[in-house]
Short mmCIF file of N, CA and C and ligand atoms in Angstrom, two decimals:
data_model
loop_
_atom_site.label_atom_id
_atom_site.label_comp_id
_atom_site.label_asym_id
_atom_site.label_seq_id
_atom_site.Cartn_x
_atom_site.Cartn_y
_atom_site.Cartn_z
N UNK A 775 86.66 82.19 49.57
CA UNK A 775 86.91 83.07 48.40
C UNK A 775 87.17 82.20 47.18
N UNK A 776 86.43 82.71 46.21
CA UNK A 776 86.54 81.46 44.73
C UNK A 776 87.12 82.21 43.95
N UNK A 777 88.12 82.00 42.90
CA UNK A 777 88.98 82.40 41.67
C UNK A 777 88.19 83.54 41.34
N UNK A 778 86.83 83.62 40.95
CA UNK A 778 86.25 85.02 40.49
C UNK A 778 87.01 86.10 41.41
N UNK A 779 86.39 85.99 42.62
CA UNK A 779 85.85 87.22 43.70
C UNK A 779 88.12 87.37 43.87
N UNK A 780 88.84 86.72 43.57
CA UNK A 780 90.28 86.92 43.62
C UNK A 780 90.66 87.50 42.29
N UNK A 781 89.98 86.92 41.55
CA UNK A 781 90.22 87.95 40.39
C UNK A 781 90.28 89.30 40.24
N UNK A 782 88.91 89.37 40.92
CA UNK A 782 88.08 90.87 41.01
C UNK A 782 88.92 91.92 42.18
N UNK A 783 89.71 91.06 42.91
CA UNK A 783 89.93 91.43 44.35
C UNK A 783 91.39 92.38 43.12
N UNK A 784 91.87 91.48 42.49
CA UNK A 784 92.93 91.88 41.80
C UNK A 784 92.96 93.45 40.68
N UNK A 785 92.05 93.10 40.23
CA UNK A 785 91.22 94.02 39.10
C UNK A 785 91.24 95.64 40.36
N UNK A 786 90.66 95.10 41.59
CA UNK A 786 90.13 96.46 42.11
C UNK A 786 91.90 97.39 42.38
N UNK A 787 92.60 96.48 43.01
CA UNK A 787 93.75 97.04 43.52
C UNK A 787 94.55 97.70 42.41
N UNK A 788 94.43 97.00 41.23
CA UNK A 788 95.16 97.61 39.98
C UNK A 788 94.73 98.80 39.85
N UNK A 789 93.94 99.61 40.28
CA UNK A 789 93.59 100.81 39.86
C UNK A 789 94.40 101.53 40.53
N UNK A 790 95.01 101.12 41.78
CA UNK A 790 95.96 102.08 43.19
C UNK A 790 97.42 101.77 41.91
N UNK A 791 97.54 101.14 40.73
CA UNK A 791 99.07 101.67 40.66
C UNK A 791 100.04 102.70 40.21
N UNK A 792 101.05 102.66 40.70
CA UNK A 792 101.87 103.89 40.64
C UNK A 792 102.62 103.31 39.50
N UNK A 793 102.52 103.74 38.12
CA UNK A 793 102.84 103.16 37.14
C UNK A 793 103.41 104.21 36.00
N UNK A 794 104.16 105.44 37.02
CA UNK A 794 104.51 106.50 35.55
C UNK A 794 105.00 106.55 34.58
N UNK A 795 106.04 105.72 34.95
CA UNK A 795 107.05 105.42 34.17
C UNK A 795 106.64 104.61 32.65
N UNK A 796 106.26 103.37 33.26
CA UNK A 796 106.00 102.31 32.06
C UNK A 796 104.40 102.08 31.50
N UNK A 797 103.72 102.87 32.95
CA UNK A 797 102.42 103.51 32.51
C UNK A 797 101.51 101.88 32.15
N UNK A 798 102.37 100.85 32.80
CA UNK A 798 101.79 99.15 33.21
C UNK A 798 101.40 98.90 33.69
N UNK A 799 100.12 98.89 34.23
CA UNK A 799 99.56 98.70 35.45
C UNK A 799 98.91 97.19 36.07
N UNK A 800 99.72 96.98 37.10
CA UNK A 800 99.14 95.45 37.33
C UNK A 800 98.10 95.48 38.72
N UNK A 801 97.43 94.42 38.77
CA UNK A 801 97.09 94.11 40.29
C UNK A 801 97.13 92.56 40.60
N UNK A 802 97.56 92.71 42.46
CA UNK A 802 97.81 90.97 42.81
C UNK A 802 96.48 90.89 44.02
N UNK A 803 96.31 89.56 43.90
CA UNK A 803 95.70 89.66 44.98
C UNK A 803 95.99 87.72 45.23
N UNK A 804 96.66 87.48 46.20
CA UNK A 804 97.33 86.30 47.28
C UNK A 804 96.24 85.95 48.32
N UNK A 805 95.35 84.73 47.67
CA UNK A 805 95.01 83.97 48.99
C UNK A 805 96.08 83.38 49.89
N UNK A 806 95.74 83.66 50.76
CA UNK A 806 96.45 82.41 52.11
C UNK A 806 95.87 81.49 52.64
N UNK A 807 96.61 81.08 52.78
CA UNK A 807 96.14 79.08 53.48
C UNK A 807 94.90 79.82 54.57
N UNK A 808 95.14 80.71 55.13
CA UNK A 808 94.12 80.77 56.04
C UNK A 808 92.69 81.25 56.03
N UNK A 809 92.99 81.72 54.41
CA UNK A 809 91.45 81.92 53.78
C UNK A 809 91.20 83.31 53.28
N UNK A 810 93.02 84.52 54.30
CA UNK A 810 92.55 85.94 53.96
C UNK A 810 93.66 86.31 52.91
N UNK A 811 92.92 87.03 52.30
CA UNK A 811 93.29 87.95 50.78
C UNK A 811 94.38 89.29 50.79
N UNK A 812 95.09 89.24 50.26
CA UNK A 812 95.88 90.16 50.58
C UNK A 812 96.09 90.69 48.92
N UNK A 813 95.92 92.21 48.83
CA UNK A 813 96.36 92.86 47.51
C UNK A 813 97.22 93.46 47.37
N UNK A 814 98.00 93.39 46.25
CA UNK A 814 99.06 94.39 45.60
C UNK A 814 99.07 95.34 44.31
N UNK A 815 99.29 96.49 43.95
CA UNK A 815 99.72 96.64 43.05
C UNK A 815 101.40 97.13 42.37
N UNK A 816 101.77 97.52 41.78
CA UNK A 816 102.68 97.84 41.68
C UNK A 816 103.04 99.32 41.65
N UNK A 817 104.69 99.40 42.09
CA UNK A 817 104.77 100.75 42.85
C UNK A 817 106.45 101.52 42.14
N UNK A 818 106.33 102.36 41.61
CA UNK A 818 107.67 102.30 40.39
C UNK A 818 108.14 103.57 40.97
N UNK A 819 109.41 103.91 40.76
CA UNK A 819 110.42 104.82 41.22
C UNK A 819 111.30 104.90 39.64
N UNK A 820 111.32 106.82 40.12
CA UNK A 820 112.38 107.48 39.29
C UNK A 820 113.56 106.55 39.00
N UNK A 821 114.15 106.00 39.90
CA UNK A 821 115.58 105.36 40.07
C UNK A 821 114.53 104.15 39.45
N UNK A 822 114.47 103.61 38.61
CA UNK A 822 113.72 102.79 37.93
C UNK A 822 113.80 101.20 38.97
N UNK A 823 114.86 100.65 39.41
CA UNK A 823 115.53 99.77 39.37
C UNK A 823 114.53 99.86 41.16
N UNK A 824 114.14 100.56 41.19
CA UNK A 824 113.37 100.17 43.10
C UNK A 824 111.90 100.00 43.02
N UNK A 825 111.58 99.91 41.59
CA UNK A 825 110.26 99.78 41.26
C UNK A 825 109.89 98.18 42.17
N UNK A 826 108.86 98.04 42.48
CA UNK A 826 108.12 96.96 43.32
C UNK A 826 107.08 96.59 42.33
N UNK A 827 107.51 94.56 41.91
CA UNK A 827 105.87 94.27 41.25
C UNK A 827 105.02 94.20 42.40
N UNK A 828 103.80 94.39 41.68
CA UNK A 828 102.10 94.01 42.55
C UNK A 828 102.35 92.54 43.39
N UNK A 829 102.61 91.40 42.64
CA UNK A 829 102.68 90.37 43.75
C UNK A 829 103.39 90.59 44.60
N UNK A 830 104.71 91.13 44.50
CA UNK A 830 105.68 91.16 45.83
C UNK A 830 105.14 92.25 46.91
N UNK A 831 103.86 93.17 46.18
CA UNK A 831 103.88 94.04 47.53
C UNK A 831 102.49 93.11 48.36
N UNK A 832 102.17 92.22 47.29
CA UNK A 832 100.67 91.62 48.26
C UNK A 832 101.58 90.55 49.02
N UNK A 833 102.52 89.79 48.44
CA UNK A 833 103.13 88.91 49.55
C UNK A 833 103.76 89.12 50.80
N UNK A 834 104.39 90.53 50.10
CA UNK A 834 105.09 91.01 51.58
C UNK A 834 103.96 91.67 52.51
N UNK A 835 102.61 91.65 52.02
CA UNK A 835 102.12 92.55 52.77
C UNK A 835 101.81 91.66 53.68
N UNK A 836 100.79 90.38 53.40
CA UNK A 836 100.84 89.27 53.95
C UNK A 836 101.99 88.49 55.16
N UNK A 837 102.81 88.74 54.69
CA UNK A 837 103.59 87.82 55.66
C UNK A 837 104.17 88.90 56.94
N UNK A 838 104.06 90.02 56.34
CA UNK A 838 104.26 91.29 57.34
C UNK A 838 102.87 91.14 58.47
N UNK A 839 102.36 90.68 58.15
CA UNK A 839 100.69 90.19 58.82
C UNK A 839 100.37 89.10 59.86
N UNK A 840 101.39 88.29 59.29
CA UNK A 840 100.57 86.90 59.93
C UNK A 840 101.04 85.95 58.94
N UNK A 841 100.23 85.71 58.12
CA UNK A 841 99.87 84.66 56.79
C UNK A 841 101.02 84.15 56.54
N UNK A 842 102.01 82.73 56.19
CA UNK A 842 102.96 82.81 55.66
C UNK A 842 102.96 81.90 54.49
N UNK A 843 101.64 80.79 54.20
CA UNK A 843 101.46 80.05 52.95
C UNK A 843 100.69 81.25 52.10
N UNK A 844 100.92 80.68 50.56
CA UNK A 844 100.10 81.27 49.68
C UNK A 844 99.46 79.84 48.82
N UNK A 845 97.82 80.34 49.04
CA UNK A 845 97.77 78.85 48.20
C UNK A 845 96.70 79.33 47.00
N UNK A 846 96.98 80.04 46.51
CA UNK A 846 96.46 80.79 45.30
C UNK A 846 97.18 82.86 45.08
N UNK A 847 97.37 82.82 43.83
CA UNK A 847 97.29 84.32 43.86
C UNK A 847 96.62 84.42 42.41
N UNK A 848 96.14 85.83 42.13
CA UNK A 848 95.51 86.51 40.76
C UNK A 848 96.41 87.91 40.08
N UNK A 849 96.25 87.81 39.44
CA UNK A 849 97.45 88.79 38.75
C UNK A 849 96.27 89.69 37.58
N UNK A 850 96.21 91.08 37.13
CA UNK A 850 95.51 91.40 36.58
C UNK A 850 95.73 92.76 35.88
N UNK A 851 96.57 92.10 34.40
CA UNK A 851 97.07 93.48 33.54
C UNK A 851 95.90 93.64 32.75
N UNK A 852 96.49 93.94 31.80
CA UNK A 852 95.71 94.47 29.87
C UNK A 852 95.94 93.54 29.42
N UNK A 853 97.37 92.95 29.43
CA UNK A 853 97.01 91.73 28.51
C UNK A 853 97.46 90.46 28.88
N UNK A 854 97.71 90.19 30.31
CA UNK A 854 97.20 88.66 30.73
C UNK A 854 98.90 88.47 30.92
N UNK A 855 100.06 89.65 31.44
CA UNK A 855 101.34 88.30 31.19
C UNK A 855 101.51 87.93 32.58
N UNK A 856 102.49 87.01 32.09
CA UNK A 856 102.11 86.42 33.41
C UNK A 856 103.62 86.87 34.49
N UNK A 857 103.58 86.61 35.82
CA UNK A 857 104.28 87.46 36.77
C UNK A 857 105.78 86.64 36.76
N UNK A 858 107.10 87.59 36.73
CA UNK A 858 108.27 87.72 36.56
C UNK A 858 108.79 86.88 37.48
N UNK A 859 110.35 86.50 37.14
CA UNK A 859 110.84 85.23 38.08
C UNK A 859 111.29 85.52 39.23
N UNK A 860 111.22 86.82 39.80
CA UNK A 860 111.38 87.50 40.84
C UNK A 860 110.29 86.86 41.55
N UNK A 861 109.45 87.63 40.79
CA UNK A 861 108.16 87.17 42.02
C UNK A 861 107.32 85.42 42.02
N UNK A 862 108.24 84.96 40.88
CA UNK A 862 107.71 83.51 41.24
C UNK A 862 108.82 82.81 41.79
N UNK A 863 110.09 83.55 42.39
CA UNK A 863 110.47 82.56 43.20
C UNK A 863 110.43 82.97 44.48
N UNK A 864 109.84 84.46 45.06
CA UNK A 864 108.95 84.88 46.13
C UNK A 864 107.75 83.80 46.56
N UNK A 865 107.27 83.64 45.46
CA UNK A 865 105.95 82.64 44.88
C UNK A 865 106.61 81.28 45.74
N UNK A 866 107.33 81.12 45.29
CA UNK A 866 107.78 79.94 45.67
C UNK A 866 108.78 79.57 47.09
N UNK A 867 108.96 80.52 48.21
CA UNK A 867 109.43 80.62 49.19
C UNK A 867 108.14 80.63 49.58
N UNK A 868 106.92 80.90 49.58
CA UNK A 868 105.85 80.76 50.71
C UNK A 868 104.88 80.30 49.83
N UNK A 869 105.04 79.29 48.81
CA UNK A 869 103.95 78.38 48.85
C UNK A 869 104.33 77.48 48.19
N UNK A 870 103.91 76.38 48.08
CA UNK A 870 104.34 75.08 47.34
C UNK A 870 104.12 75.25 45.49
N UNK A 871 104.51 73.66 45.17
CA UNK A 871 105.17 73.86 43.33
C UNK A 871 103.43 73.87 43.33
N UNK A 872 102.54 73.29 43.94
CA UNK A 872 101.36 72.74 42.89
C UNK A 872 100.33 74.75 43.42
N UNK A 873 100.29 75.57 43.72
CA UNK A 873 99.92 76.35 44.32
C UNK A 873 99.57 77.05 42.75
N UNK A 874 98.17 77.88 43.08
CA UNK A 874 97.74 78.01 41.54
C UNK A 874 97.96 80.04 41.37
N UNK A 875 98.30 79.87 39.85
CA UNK A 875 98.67 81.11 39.63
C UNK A 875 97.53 81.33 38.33
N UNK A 876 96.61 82.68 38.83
CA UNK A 876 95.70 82.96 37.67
C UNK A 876 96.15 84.32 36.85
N UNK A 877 96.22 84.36 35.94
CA UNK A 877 96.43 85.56 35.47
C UNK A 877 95.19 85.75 34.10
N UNK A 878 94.94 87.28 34.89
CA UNK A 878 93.43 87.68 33.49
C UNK A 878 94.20 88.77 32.94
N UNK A 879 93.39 89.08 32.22
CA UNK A 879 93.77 90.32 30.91
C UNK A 879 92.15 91.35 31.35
N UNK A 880 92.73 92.86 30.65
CA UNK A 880 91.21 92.87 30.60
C UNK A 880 90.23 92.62 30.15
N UNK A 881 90.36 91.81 28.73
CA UNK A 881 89.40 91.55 27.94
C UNK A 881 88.36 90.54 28.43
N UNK A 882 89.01 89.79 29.03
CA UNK A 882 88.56 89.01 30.35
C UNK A 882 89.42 87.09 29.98
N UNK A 883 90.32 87.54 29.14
CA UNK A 883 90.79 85.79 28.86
C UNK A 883 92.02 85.48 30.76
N UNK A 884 91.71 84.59 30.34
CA UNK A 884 92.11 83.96 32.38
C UNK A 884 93.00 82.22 31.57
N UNK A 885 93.96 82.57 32.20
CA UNK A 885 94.84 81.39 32.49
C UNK A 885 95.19 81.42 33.80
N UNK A 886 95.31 79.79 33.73
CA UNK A 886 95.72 78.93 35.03
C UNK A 886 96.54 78.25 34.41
N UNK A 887 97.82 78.37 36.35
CA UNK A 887 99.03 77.63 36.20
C UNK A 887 99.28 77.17 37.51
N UNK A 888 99.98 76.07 37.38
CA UNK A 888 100.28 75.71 38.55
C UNK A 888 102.02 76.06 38.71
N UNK A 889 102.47 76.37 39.76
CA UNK A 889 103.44 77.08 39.98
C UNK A 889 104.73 76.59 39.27
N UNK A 890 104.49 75.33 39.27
CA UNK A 890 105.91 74.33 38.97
C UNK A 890 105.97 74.76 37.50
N UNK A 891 104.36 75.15 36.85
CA UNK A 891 104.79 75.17 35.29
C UNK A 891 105.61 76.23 34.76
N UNK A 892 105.45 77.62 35.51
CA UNK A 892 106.32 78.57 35.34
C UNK A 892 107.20 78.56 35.46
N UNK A 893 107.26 78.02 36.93
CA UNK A 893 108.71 78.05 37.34
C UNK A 893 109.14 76.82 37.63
N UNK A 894 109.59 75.76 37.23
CA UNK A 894 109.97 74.12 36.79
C UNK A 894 111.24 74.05 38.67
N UNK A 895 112.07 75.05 38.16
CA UNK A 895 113.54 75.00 39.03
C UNK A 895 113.70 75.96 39.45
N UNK A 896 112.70 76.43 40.86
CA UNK A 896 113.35 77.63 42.06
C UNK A 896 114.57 77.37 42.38
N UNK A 897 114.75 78.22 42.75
CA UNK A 897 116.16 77.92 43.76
C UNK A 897 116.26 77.37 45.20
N UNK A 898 116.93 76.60 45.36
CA UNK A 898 117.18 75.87 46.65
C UNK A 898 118.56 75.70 46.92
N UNK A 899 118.48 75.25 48.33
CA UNK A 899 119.71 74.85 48.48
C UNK A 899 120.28 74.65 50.45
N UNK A 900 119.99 73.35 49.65
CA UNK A 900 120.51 73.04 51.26
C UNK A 900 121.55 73.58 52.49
N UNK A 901 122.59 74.27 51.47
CA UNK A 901 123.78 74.95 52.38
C UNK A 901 123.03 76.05 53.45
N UNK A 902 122.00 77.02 52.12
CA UNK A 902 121.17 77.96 52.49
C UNK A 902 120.33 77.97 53.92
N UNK A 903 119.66 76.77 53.20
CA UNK A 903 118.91 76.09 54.56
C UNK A 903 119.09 75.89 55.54
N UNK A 904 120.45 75.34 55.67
CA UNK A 904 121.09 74.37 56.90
C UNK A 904 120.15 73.23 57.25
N UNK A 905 119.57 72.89 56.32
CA UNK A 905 119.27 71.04 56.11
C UNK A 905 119.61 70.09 56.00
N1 THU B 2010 105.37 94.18 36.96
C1 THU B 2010 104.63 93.62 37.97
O1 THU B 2010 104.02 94.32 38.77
N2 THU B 2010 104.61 92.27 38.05
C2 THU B 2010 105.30 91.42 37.23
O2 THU B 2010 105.29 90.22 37.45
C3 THU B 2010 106.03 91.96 36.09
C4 THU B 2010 106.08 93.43 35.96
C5 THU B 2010 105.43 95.64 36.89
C6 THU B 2010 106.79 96.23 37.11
C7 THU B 2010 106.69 97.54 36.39
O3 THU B 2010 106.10 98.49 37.28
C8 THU B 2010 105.71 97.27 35.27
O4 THU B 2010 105.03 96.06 35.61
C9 THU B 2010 106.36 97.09 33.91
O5 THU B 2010 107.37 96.17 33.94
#
């Protein structure tokens, strides 16, 4: 699967979102190390605060699966922002700093990032770990 066809994979799922509220509609779509694609979009609740972004429902869908690296995901609003520190330090529990993050718009402008640039300082912690 090449950056296009993940793009596109992203683009398609955005149409499933449940977006009444803020009426934002995103789509994810998470390669895995193992080559399979997993999509999200996002899923919002009255009680505002239980709303689910698109990446977190393609990651969790994934690891609910099988899959537990991510070594690419695509993100795909209106206007290209890029995904919240929630979900890049999700991002960053199942895949490494250099792991690439695309985000398009619809107009069709596409940035690339590599994970560390967003997010410089996940959280860690050895106590956590027991390392
Ligand atoms: N949202 C995502 O799906 N991903 C992000 O990374 C940021 C925001 C959703 C949450 C909410 O449903 C809508 O976009 C507006 O914030």
């Amino acid at each position: 699967m090449n950056i296009d066809d993940l793009v596109a994979a992203a683009f398609a799922i955005r149409e499933r979102s449940y977006s009444p509220y803020s009426g934002y509609t995103v789509g994810a779509a998470v390669l895995a190390d193992d080559n399979s694609v997993w999509t999200g979009c996002n899923v919002e609740n009255i009680s505002y605060g239980l709303s689910i972004c698109a990446e977190r429902v393609a990651i969790t869908k994934m690891v609910s699966e099988g899959p537990r690296r991510v070594a690419a995901i695509a993100i795909a609003t209106k206007d290209g922002g890029t995904p919240c520190g929630m979900c890049l330090q999700t991002l960053a529990e199942f895949g490494d700093s250099a792991l690439t993050v695309v985000v398009q718009s619809e107009s069709g402008a596409r940035s690339s990032y590599a994970l560390s640039e967003l997010l410089p300082h996940s959280f860690t912690s050895k106590e956590v770990r027991g390392a």
